[in-house]
Short mmCIF file of C-alpha atoms and ligand atoms in Angstrom, two decimals:
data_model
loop_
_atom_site.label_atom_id
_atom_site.label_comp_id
_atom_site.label_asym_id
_atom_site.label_seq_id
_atom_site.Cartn_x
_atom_site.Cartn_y
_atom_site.Cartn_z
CA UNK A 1 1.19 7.59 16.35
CA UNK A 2 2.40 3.59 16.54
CA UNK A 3 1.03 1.41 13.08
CA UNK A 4 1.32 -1.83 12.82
CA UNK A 5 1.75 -3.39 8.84
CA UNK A 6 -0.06 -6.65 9.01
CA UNK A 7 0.45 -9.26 5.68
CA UNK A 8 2.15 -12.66 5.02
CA UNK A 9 5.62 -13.46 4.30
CA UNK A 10 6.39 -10.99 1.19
CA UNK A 11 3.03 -9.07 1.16
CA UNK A 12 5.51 -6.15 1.30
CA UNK A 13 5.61 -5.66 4.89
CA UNK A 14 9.84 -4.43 4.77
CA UNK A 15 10.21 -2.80 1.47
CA UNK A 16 6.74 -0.65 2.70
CA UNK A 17 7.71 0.34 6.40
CA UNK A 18 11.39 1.95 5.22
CA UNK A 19 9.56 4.19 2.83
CA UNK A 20 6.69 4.81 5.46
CA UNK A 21 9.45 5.34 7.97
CA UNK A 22 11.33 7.64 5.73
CA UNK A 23 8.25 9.56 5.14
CA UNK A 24 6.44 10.05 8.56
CA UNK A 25 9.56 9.68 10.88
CA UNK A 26 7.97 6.81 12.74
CA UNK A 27 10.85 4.79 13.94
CA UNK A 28 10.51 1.18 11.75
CA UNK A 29 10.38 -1.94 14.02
CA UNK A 30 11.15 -5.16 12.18
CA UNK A 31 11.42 -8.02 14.43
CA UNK A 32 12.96 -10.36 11.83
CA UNK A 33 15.41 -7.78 11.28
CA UNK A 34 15.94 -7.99 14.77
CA UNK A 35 15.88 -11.81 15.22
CA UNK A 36 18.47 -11.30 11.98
CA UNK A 37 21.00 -9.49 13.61
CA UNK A 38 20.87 -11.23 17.14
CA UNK A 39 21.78 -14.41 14.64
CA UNK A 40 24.80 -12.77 12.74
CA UNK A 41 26.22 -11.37 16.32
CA UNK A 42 25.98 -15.33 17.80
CA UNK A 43 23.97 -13.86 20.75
CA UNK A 44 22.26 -16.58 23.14
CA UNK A 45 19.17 -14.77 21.65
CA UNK A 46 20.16 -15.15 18.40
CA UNK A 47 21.05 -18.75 18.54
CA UNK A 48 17.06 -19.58 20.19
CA UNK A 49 15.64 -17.84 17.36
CA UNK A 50 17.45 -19.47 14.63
CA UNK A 51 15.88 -22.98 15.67
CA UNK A 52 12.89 -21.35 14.69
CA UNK A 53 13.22 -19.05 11.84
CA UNK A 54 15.38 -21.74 9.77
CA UNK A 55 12.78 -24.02 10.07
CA UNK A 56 9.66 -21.30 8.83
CA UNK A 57 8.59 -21.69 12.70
CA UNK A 58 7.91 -18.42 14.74
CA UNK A 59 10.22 -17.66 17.54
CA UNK A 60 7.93 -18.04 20.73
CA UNK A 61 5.97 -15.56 22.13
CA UNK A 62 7.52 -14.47 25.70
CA UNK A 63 10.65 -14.31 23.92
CA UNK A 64 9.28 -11.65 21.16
CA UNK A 65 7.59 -10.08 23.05
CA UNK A 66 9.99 -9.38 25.85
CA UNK A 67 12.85 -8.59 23.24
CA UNK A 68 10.06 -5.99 21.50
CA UNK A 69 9.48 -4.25 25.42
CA UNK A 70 13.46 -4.75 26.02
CA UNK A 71 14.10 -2.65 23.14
CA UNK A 72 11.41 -0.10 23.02
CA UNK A 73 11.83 1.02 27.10
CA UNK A 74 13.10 4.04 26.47
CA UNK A 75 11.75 4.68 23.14
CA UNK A 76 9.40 8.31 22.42
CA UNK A 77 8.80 8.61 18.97
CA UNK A 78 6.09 6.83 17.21
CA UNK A 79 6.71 3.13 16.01
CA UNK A 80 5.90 1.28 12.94
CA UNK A 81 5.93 -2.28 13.28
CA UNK A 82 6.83 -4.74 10.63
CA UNK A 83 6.42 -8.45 11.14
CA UNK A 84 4.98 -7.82 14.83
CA UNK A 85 2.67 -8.75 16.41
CA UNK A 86 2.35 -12.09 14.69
CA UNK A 87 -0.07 -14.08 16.66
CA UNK A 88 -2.89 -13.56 19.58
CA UNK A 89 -0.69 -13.73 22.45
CA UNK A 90 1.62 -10.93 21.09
CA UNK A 91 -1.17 -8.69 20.10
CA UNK A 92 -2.45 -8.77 23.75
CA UNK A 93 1.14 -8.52 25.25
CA UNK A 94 1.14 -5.60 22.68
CA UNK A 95 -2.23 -4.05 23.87
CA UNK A 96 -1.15 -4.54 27.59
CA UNK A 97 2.28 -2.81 27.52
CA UNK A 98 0.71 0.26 25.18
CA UNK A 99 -2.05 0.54 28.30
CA UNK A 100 0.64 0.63 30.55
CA UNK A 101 3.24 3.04 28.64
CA UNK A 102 -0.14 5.22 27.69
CA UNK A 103 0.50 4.54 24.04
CA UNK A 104 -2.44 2.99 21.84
CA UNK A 105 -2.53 1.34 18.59
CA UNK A 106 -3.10 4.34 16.09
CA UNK A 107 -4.20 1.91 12.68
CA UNK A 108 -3.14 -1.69 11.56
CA UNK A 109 -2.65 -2.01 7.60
CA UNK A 110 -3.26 -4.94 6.09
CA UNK A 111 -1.33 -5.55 2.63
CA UNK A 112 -3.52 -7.93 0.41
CA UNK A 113 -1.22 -9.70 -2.23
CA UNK A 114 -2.67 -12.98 -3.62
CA UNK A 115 -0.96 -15.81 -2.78
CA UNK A 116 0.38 -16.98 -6.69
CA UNK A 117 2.69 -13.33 -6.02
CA UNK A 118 3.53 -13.79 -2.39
CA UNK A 119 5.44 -16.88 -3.84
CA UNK A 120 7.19 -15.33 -6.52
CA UNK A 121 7.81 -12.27 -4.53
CA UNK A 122 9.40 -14.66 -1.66
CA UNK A 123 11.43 -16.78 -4.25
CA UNK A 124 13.11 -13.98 -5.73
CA UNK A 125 13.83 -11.68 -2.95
CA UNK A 126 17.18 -10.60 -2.64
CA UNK A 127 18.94 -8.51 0.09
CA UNK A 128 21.78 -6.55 0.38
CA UNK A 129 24.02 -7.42 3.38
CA UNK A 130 24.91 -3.78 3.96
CA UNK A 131 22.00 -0.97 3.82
CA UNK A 132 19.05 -3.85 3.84
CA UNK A 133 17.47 -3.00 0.53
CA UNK A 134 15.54 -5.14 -1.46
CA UNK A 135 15.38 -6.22 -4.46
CA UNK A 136 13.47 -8.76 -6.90
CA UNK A 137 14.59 -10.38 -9.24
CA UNK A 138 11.86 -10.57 -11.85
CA UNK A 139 9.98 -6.88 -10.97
CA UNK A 140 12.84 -5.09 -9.68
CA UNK A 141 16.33 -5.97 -10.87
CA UNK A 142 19.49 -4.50 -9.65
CA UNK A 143 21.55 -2.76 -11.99
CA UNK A 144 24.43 -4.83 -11.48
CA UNK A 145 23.58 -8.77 -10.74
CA UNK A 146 24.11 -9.38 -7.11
CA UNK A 147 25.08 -5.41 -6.10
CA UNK A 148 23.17 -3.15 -4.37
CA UNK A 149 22.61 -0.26 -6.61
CA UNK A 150 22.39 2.38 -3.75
CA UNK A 151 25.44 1.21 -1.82
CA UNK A 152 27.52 -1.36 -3.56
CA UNK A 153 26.44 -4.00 -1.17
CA UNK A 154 26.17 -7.42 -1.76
CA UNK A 155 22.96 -9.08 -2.71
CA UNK A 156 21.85 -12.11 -0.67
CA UNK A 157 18.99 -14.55 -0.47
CA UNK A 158 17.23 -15.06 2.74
CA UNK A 159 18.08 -18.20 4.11
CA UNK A 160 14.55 -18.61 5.14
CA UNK A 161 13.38 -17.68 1.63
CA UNK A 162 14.12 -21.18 0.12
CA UNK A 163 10.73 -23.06 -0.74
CA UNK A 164 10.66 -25.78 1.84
CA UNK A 165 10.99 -22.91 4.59
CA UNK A 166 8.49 -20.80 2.88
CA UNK A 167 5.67 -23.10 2.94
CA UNK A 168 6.24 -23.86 6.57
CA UNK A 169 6.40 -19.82 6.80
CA UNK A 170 2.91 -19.45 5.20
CA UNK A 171 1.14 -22.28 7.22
CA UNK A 172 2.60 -20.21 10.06
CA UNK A 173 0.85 -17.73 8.78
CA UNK A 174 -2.42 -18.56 8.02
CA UNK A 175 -2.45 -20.20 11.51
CA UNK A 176 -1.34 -17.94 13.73
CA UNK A 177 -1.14 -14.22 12.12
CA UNK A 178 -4.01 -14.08 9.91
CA UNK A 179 -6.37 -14.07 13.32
CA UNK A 180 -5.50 -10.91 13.70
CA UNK A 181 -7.22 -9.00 11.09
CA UNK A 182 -10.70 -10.06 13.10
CA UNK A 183 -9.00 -9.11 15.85
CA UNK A 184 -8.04 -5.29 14.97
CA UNK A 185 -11.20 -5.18 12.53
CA UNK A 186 -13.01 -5.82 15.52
CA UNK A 187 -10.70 -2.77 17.57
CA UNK A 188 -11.80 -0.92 15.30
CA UNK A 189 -8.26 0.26 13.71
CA UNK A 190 -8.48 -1.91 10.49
CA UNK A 191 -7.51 -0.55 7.00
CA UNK A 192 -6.87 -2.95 4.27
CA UNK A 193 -4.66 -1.88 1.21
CA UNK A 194 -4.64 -3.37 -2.38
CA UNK A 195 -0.24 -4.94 -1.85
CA UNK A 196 0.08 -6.36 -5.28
CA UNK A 197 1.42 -3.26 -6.98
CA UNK A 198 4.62 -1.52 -7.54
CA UNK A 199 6.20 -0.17 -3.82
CA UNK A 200 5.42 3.20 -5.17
CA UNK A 201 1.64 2.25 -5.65
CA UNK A 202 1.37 0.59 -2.15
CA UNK A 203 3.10 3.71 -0.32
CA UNK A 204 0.68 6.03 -2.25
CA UNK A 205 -2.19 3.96 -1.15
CA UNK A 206 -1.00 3.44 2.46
CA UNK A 207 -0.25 7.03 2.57
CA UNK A 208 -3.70 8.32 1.91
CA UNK A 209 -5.65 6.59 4.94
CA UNK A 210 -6.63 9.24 7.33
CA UNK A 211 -4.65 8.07 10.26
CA UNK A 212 -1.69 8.10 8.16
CA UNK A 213 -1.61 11.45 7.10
CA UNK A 214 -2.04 12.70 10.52
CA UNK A 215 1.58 11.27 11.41
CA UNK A 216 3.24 13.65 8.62
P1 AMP B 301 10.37 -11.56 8.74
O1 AMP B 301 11.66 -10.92 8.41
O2 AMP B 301 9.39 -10.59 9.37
O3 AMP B 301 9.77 -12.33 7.61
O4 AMP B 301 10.69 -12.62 9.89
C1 AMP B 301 11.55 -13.73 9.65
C2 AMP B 301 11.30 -14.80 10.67
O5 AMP B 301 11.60 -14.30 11.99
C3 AMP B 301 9.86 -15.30 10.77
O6 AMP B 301 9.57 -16.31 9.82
C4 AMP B 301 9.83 -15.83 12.21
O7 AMP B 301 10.46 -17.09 12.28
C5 AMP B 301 10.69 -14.83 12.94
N1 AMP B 301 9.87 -13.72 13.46
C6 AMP B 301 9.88 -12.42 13.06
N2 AMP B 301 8.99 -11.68 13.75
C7 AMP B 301 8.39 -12.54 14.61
C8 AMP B 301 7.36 -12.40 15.58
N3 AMP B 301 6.74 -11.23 15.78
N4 AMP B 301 7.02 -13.51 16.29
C9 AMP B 301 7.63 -14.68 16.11
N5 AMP B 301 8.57 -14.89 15.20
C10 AMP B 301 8.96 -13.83 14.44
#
């Protein structure tokens, strides 16, 4: 079973996949979490990327993709991506390796969240440095300001999520991501999901299409 969440910046794509993870055992493929920790360990890798993500840019296609078959090689269980693919190119580099590797595309969720909450969702997302949980400042508070409540961690904002980057992030976006919903609605795959409630509403929602369930 591989499932791909599909949605602009802070449609919910993160927050969704760890509680999808947790729940089906698919193994949860972020590539900006990736891209993320290449840049905190200084990696050649890391240091490409970062011209791109710190400027709401996406990091170039051969190089996603061949850090997404890099990493998966030897992988068995089922995968759950999360911010990939993100344009044409890396859907068909994603089609071609799956024909090769015998694995196929299982469903592609879409999370619909209207664009006035994808702001607000973006501007105050915070993350803790340790476990990756996150937070929001307005809908879902930590207990303690800027401490993770599950592991004490500290709370930080995205350099990426500051509103010069995030427009750049969503023109991105509409440009070269949103294609894609003709292009699994046409495979055939395509489920779209109301994103604008609570994580708990999304998961439920999420968890009730039939290809879903099949993974549990
Ligand atoms: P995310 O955490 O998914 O919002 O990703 C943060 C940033 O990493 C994006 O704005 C891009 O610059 C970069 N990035 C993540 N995934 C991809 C991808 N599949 N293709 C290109 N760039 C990506």
């Amino acid at each position: 079973m591989n499932v791909i969440l599909l949605g602009a910046p802070g449609s919910g794509k993160g927050t969704e996949a760890k509680r999808l993870s947790a729940l089906t055992g698919m193994k949860h493929i972020s590539t900006g979490d990736i891209f993320r920790a290449e840049i905190a360990a200084k990696t050649p890798l890391g240091l490409e990327a970062e011209s791109y993500i710190s400027k709401g840019n996406l990091v170039p296609d051969s190089v996603t993709l061949n850090m997404v078959k890099t990493r998966l090689a030897s992988e068995k269980s089922g995968l759950l991506f999360d911010g990939f693919p993100r344009s044409l190119a890396q859907a068909e580099g994603l089609d071609a390796w799956f024909r090769e590797t015998g694995r196929k595309v299982d469903a592609v969720v879409f999370l619909d969240v209207p664009d006035e909450k994808i702001i607000d969702r973006l501007v105050y997302r915070r993350t803790c440095a340790s476990c990756g949980k996150i937070y929001n400042l307005k809908t879902l508070p930590p207990r303690k300001e800027g401490v993770c409540d599950s592991c004490g961690g500290e709370l930080r904002q995205r350099a990426d999520d500051r509103e010069d980057v995030i427009r750049q992030r969503l023109e991105a976006y509409r440009r070269l991501t949103q294609p894609l919903v003709e292009y699994y609605r046409k495979a055939g795959v395509f489920y779209s999901v109301d994103g604008s409630g609570t994580p708990e509403q999304v998961e439920a929602a999420v968890a009730a299409l039939p290809g879903i369930e099949k993974a549990r």
